Coordinates of C-alpha atoms in Angstrom, one line a residue:
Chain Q
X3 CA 0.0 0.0 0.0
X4 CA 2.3 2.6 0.6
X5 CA 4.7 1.4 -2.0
X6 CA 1.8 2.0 -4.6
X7 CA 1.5 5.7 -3.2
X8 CA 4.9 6.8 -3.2
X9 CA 4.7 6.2 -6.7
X10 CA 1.6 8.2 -7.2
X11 CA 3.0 11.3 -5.9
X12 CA 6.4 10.9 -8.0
X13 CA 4.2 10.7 -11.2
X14 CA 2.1 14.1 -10.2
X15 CA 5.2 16.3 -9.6
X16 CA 6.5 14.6 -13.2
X17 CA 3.6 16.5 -14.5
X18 CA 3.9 19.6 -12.6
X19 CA 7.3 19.8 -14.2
X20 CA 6.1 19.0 -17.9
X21 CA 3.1 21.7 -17.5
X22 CA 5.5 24.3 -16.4
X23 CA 8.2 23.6 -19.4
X24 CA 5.0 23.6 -21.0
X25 CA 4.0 27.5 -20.4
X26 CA 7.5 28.8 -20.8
X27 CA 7.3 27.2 -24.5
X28 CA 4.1 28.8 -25.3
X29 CA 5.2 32.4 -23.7
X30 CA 8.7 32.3 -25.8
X31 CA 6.8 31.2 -28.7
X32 CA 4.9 34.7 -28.5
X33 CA 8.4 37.1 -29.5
X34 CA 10.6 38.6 -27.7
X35 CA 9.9 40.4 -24.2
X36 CA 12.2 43.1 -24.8
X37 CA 12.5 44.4 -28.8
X38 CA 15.6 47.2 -29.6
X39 CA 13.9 48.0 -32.4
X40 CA 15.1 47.4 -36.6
X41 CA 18.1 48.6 -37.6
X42 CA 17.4 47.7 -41.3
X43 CA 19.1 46.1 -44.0
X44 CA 22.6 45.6 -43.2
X45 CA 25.4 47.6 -44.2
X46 CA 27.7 47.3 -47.1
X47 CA 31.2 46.7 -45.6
X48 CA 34.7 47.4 -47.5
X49 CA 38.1 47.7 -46.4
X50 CA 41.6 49.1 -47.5
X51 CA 43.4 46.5 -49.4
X52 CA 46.9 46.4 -50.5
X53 CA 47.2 44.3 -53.3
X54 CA 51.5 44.3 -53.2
X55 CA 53.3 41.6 -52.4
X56 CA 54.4 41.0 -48.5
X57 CA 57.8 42.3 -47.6
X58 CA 60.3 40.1 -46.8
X59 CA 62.4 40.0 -44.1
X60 CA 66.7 42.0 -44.2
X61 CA 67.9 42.1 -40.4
X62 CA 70.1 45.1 -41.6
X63 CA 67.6 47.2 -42.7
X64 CA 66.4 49.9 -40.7
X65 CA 63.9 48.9 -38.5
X66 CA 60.6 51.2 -37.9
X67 CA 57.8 51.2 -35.1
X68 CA 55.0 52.0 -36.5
X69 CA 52.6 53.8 -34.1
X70 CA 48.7 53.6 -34.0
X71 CA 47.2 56.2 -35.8
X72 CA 45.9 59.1 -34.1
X73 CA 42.4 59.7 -35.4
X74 CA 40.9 63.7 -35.8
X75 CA 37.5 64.3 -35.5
X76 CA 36.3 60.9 -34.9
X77 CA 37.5 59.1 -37.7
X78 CA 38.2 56.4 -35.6
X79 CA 35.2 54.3 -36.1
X80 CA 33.9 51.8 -38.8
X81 CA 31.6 54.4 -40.5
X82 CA 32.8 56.2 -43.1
X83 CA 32.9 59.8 -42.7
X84 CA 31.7 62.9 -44.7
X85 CA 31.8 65.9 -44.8
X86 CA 29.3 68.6 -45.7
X87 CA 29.5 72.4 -46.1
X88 CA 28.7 74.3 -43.6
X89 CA 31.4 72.9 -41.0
X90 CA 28.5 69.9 -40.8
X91 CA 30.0 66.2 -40.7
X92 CA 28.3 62.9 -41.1
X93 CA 28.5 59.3 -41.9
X94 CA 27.6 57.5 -45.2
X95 CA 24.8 55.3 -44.9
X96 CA 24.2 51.6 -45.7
X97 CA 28.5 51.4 -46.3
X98 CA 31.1 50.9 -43.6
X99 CA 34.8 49.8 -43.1
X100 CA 35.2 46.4 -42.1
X101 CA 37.1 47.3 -39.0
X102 CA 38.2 50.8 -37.0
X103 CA 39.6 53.0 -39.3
X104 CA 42.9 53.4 -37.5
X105 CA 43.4 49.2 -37.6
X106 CA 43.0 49.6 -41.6
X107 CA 44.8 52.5 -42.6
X108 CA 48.2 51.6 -40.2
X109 CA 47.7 48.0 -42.0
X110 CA 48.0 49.3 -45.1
X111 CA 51.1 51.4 -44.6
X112 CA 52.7 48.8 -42.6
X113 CA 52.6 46.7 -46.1
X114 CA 52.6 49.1 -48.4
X115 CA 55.7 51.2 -47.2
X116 CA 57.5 48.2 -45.9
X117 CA 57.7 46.9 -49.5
X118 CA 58.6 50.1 -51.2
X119 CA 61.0 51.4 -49.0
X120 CA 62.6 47.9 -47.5
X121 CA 62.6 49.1 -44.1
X122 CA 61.3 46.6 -41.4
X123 CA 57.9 48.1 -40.3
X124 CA 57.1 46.9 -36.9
X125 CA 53.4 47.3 -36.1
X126 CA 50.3 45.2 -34.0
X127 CA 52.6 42.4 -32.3
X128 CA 55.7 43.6 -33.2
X129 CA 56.1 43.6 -29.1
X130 CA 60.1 43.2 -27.8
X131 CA 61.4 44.3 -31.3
X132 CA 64.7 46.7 -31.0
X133 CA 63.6 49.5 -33.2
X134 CA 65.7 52.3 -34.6
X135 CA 62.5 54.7 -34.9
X136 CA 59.2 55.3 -34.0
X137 CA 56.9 56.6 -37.2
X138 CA 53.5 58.5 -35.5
X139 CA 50.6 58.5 -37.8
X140 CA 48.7 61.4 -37.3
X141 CA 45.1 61.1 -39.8
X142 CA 43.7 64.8 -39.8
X143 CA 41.1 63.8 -42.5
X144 CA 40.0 60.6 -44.4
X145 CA 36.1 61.4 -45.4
X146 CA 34.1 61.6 -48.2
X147 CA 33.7 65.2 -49.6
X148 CA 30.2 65.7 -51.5
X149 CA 29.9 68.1 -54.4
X150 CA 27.4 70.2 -56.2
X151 CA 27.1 67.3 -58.4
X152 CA 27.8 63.5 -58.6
X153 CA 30.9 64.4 -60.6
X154 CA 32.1 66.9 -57.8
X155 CA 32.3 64.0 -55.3
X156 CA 36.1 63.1 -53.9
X157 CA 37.4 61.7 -50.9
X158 CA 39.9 63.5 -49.3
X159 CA 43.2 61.8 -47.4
X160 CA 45.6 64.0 -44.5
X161 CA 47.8 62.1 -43.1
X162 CA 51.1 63.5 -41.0
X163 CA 53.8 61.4 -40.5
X164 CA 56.6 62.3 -38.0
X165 CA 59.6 59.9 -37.7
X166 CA 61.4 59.6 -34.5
X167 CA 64.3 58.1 -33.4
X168 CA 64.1 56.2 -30.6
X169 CA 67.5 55.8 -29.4
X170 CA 68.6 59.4 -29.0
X171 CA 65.3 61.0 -28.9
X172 CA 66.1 63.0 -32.6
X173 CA 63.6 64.2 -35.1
X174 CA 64.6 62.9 -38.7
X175 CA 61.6 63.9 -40.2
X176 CA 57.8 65.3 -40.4
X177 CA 55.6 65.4 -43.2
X178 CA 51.9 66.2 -43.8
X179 CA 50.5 64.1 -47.3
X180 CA 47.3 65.3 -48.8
X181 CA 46.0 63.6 -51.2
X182 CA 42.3 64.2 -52.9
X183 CA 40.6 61.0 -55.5
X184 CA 36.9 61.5 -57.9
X185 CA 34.5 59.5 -56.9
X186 CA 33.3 58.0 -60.1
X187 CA 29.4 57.1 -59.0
X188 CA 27.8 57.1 -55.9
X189 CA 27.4 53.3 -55.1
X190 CA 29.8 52.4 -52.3
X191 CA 31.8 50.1 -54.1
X192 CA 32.6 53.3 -56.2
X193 CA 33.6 55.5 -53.0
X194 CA 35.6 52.7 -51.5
X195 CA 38.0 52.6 -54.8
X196 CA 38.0 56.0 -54.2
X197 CA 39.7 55.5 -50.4
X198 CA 41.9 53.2 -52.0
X199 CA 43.4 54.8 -54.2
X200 CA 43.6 57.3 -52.1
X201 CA 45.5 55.6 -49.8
X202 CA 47.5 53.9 -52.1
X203 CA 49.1 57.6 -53.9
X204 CA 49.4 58.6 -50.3
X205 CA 52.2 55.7 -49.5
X206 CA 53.6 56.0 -52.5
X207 CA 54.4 59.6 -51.4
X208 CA 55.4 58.2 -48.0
X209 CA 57.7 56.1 -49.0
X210 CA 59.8 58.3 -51.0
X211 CA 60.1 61.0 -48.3
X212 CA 61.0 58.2 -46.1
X213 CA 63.8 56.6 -48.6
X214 CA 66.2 59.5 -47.7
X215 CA 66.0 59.8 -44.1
X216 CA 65.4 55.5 -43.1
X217 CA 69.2 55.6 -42.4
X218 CA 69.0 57.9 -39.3
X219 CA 66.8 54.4 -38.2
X220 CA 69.5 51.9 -38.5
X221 CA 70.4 50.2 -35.6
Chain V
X295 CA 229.4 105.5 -16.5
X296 CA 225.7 104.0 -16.1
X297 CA 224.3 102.7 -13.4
X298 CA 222.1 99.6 -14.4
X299 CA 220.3 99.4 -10.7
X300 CA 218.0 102.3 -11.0
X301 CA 216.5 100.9 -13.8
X302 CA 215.3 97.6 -12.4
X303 CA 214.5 99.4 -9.5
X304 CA 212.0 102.0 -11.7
X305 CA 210.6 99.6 -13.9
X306 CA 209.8 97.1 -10.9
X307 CA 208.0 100.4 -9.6
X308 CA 205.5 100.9 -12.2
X309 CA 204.6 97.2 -12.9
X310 CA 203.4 96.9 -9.3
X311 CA 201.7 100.4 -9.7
X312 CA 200.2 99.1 -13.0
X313 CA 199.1 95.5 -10.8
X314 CA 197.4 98.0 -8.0
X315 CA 195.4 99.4 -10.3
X316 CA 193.7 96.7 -11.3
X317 CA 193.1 95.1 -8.3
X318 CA 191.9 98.5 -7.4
X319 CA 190.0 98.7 -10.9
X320 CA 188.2 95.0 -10.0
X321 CA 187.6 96.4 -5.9
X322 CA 185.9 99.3 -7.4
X323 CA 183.8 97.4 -10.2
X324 CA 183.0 94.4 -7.7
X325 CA 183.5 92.3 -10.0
X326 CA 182.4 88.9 -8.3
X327 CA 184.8 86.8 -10.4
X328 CA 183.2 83.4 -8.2
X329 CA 179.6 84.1 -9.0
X330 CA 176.9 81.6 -10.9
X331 CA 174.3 82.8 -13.0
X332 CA 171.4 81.3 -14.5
X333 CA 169.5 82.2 -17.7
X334 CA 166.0 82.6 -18.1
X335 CA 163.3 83.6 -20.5
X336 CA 160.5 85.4 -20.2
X337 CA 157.5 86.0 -22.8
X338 CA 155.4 89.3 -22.5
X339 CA 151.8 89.1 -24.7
X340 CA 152.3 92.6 -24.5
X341 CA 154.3 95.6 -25.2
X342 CA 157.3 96.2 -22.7
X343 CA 158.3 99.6 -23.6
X344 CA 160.5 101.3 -21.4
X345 CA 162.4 97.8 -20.7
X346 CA 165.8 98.4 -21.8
X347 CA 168.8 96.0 -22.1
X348 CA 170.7 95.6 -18.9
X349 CA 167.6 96.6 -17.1
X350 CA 167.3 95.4 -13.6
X351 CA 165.7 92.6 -12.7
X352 CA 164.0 92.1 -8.9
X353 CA 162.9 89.6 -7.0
X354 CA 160.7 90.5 -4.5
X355 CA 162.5 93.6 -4.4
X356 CA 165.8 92.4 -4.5
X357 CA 168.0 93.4 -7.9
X358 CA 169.0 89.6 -8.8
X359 CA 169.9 89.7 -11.9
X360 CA 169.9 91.8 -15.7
X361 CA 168.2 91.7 -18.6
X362 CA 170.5 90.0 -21.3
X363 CA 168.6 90.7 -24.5
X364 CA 164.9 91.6 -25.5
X365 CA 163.6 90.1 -28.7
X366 CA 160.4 89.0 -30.6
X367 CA 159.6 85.4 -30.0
X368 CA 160.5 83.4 -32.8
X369 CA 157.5 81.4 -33.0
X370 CA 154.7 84.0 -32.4
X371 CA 155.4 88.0 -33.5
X372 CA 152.7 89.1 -31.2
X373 CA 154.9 88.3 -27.7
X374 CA 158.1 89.3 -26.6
X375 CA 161.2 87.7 -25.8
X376 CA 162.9 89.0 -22.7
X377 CA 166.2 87.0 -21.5
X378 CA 167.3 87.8 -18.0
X379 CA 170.0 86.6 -16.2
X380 CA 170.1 85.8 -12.8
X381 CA 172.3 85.2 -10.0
X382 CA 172.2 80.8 -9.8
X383 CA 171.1 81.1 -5.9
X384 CA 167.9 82.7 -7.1
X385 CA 165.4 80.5 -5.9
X386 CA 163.2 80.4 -9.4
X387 CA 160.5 77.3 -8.9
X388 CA 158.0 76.4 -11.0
X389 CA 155.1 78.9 -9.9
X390 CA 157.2 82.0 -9.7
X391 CA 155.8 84.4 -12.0
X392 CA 157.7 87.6 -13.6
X393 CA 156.1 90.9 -14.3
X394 CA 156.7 94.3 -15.4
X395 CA 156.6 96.8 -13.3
X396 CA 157.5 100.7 -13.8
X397 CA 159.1 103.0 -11.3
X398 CA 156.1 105.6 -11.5
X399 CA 154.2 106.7 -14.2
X400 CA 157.3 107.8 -16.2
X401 CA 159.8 105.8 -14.9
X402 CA 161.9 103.4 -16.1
X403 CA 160.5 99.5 -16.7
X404 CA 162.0 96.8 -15.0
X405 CA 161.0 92.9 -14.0
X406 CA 159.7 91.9 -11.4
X407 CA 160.0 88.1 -10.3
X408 CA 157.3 86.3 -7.4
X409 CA 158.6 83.0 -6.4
X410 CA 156.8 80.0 -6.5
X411 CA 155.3 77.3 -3.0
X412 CA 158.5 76.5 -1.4
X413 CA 158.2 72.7 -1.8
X414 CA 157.4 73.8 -6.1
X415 CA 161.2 72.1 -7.6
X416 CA 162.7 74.4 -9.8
X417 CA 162.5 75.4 -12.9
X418 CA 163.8 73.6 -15.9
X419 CA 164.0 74.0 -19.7
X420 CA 161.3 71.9 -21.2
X421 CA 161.9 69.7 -24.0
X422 CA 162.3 72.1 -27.1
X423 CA 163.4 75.2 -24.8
X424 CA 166.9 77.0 -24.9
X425 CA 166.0 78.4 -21.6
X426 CA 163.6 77.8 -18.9
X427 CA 160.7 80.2 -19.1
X428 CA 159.2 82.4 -16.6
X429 CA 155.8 82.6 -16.9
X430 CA 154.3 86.5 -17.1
X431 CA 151.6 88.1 -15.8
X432 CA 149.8 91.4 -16.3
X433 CA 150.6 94.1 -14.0
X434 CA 148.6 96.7 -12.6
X435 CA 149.5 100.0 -14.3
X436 CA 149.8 97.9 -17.4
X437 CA 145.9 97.4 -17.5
X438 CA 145.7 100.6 -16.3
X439 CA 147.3 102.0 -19.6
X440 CA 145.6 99.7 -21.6
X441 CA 142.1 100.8 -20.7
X442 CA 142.9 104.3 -20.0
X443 CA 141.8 105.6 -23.6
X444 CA 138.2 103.9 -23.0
X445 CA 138.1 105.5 -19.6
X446 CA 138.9 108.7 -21.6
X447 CA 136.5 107.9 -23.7
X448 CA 133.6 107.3 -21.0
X449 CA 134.6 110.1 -19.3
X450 CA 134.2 112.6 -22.2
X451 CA 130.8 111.0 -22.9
X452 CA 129.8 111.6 -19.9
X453 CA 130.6 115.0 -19.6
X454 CA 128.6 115.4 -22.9
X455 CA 125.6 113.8 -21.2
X456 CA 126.0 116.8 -18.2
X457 CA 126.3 119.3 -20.5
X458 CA 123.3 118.5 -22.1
X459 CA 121.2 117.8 -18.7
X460 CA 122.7 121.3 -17.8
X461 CA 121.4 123.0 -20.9
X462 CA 119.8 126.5 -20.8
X463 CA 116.3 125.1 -21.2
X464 CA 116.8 122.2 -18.7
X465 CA 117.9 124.4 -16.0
X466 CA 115.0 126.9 -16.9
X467 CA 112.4 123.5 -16.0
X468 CA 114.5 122.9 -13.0
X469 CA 113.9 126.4 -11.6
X470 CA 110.3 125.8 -12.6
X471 CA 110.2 123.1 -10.5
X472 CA 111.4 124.1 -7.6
X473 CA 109.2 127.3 -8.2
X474 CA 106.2 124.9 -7.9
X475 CA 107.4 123.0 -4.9
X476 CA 108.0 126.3 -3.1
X477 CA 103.9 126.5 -4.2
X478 CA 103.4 123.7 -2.7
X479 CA 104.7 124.0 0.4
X480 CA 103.3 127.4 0.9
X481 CA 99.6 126.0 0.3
X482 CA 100.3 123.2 2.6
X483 CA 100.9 125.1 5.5
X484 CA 98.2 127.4 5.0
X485 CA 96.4 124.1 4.6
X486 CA 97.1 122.4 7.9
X487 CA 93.9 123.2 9.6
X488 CA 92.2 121.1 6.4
X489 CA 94.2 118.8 7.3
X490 CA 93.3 118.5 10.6
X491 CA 89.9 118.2 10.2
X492 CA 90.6 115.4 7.8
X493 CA 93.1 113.9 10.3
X494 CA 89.7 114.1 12.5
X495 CA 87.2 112.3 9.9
X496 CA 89.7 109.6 9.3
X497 CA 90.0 108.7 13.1
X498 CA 86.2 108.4 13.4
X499 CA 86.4 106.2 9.9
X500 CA 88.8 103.8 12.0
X501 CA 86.9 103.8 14.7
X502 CA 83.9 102.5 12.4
X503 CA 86.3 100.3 10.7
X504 CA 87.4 98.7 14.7
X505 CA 83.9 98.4 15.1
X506 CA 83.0 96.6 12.0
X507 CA 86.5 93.9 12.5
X508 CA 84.6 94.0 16.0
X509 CA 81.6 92.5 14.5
X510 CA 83.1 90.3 12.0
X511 CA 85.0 88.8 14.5
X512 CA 81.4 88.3 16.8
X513 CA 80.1 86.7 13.5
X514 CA 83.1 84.7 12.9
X515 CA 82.8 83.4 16.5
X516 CA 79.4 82.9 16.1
X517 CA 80.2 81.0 12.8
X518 CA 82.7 78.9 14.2
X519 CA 80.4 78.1 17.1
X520 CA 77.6 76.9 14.6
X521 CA 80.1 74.9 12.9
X522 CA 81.7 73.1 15.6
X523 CA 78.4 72.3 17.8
X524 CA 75.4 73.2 16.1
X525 CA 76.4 71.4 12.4
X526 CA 78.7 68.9 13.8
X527 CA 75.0 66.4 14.0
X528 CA 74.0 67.9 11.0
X529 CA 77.6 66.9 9.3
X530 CA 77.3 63.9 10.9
X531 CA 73.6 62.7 9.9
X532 CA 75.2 64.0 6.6
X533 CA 78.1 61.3 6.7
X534 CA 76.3 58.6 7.8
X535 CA 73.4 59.6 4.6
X536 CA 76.8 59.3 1.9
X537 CA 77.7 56.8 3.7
X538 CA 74.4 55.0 3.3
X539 CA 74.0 56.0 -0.4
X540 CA 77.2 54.7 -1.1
X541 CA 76.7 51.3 0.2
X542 CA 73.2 50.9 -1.2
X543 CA 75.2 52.1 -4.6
X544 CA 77.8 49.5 -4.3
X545 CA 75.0 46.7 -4.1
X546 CA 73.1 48.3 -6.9
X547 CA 76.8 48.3 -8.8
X548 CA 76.9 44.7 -7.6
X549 CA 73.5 43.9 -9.0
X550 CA 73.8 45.3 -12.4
X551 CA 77.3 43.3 -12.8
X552 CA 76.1 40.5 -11.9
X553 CA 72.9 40.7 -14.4
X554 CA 74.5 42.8 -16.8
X555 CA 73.2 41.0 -19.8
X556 CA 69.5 41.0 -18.7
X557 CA 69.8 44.6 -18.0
X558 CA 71.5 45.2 -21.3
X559 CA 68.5 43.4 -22.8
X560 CA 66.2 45.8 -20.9
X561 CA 67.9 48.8 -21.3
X562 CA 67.5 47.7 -25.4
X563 CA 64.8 45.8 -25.8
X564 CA 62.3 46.1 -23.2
X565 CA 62.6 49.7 -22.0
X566 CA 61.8 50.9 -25.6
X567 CA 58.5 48.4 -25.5
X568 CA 58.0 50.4 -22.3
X569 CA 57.9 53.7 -23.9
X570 CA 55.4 52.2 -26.6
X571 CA 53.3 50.8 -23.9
X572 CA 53.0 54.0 -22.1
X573 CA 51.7 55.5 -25.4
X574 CA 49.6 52.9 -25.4
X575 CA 47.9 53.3 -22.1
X576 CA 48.0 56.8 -21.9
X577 CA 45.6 56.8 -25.2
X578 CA 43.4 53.6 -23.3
X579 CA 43.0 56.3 -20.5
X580 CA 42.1 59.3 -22.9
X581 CA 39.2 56.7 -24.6
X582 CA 38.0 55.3 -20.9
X583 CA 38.3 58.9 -19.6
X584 CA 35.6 60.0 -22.6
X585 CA 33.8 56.6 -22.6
X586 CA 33.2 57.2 -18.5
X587 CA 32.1 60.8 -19.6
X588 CA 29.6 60.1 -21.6
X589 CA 28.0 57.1 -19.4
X590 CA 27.4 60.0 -16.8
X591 CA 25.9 62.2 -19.5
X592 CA 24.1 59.5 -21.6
X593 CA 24.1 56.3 -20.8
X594 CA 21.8 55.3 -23.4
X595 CA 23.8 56.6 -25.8
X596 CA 26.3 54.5 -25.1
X597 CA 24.4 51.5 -25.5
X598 CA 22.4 52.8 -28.5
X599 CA 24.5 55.2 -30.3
X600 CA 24.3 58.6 -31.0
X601 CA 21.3 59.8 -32.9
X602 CA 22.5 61.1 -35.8
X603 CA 21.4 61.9 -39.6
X604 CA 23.3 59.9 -42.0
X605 CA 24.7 60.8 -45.6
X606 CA 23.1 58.9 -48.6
X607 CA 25.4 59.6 -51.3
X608 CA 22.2 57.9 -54.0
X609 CA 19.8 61.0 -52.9
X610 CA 23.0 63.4 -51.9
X611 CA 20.8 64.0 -48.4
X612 CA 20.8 63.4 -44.8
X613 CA 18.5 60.9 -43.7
X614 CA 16.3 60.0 -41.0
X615 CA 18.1 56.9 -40.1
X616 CA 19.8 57.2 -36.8

């Protein structure tokens, strides 16, 4: 007899258990408790890529730490910036950079000039490398600059470099490069050619100022 | 008839008169038929005018002897020969010396000899000499003629000299002079009483000064009291603090020898890392700094984003999206 009722009560709180997991199906079934709203279709995402070749390692060449870009006026963000007249500034819609701003741009030097110059540009995890030189990046503008027209569209590119060496505390060089590309439509595929080529003329121009003056880096 | 005895007797006569007379003739001359002589030369680098031949020749004094001859020598034209002889007892040594002398200032030259140390032997011809030679030496009046025409001559120069310090217009200054120092004298002694009161000033000045070495000397005292009891702790803290420094820099010297090659590595490798890592952090602070900023304005806005009117470049506008 009071075998057969123990049993009983085991087989009622089994179905207390199954109504309650029961309930909580048919509430989450409903949507969620909490919405955050609709952020709408998602965003077209493009980077800055350097289609060189990689450089290749020369212990005697000079060898260069390249610092994380200083950002002006919140550039330092995946949106892509604008600027209007006005002294307004904005972002493009519906396109962004696949990562921060800084991260791309000191990627792409770090390849770009390494290979044309053959210096040895230590950047992200370059930790406990003996550097000759520090190189500060210094990005005063790297926006989109609307026109009048579709055809007036450009993006504009400031970036100041200042090389430092590290070992007596000497400046060997600063130099501010501007450099200003059409936009040919108005799709973002369009204005992120234009950021790359942007980009691209401006480390050409970096590295020849830097050809010169790498030698005050050499360890 | 002759007589043949008277004669004899005359003739006998005037041979012993004619024998007197010599022996009288030799008692007068003194003829000193035993003497010895001894011949000598002497060399003069000079001129030994008034030096005549049978001249007399001294020693110390004493006439000893003659001059024999005077000659040039026959090896060197510029000295003189002068051969005396003297009586052999002479004592001439090597060292004696002969000079000549004169017998005033116009009277007639003669030699004079100095002998030579007593134990000196005597003088003998050297190989090559007739005679033995007696050195010379200068005498006094000789130098004295020899320079006398430059002392002639210095002395007429320097009577030149006074008669031009004497001239007309020099002793006009002179009387000038002493003119102004008579001046001078006259306006000090009508001066004395300025004097005086300067006398009076400069006493109370020292008596200022006395008082001031007073007073240095107080601070001195003073100084030396703070040296040796006031800063003798302080000195000695002092010590005991280099001391101190100096054996905490010996281990630290100790240290870095012994781990000189990881602190090489550091000084190199890491402590440049360092420099990038305080970049680093000090732009991680400047983001938190703003991040924690705006959490205490907005906090929303942190989670949501700003609201903000995006670019389309299709319609060239600002949109509504946030």
């Amino acid at each position: 007899m009071t075998v057969v009722n123990q049993k009983f009560l085991k087989g009622i709180k089994a179905v207390k258990y199954l109504m309650l997991a029961g309930v909580v199906f048919s509430l989450s079934a409903c949507g969620p408790l909490i919405s955050f709203g609709n952020d709408g279709p998602a965003d077209e995402v493009y980077t800055l890529a350097y289609n060189g070749t990689y450089s290749v390692f020369n212990a005697a060449a000079p060898r260069i730490y390249l610092d994380e870009p200083l950002m002006a006026e919140g550039l330092a963000s995946r949106k892509m910036s604008v600027r209007l007249p006005d002294f307004r500034r904005s972002t493009i819609s519906s396109i962004s950079w696949s990562a921060n701003l800084s991260d791309l741009i000191r990627g792409y030097m770090a390849r770009s000039i390494a290979v044309k110059t053959g210096a040895q540009l230590i950047s992200e995890g370059g930790l406990d490398v003996k550097v000759g030189c520090r190189m500060a990046v210094n990005v005063w503008a790297f926006e989109l600059v609307p026109g009048e027209s579709q055809v007036d569209d450009k993006v504009s590119s400031t970036i100041e470099l200042t090389l430092l060496n590290v070992t007596n505390g000497a400046l060997l060089g600063r130099q501010t490069f501007v450099v200003e590309k059409q936009v040919n439509s108005v799709e973002g595929v369009a204005i992120a050619a234009a950021f790359n080529e942007a980009i691209e003329e401006s480390s050409v121009t970096m590295s020849e100022w830097l050809l010169p003056i790498q030698s005050g880096c050499q360890l | 008839m002759e007589t043949r005895a008277s004669h004899i007797l005359v003739g006998g006569f005037v041979l012993a008169l004619l024998a007197g007379l010599v022996g009288f003739a030799v008692w007068i001359a003194k003829v000193d038929l035993d003497a010895e002589y001894k011949d000598y030369d002497i060399y003069f680098n000079d001129t030994v005018s008034g030096l005549v031949k049978r001249g007399t020749v001294f020693y110390l004094g004493i006439p000893v002897g003659e001059v024999r001859d005077i000659t040039l020598a026959p090896d060197d034209p510029r000295k003189v020969r002068v051969w005396v002889r003297l009586r052999a007892e002479v004592p001439v040594n090597e060292g004696a010396m002969a000079r000549l002398d004169f017998q005033g200032f116009t009277g007639v030259a003669y030699i004079e000899l100095f002998g030579g140390p007593p134990e000196a032997p005597l003088l003998t011809p050297h190989p090559g000499q007739e005679r033995p030679v007696i050195p010379a030496q200068v005498s006094g009046l000789q130098v004295i003629f020899a320079s006398a025409p430059d002392l002639l001559d210095a002395a007429g120069l320097a009577v030149a000299q006074v008669q031009k310090l004497l001239a007309d217009e020099n002793l006009a200054e002179i009387a000038g002079i002493l003119k102004n120092t008579n001046t001078i004298t006259g306006n000090l002694a009508v001066g004395t009483k300025d004097i005086d009161g300067l006398m009076v000033d400069a006493r109370a000045a020292l008596v200022e000064v006395a008082g001031a070495a007073n007073a240095i000397q107080v601070l001195a005292n003073s100084g030396n009291k703070l040296l040796s009891e006031d800063a003798k702790p302080l000195i000695a803290e002092a010590i005991k603090t280099m001391q101190s420094a100096q054996s905490m820099l010996n281990r630290v010297d100790a240290l870095v020898a012994a781990n000189e090659g990881a602190v090489t590595q550091f000084v190199n490798g890491s402590l440049p890392e360092v420099s990038r890592m305080i970049v680093d952090l000090r732009k991680t602070a400047r983001t938190l700094s703003r991040l924690v900023t705006r959490i205490e304005h907005n906090p929303g806005e942190v989670i949501f984003g700003t609201p903000e009117d995006e670019y389309d470049p299709k319609t060239r506008k600002q949109g509504e999206k946030k």
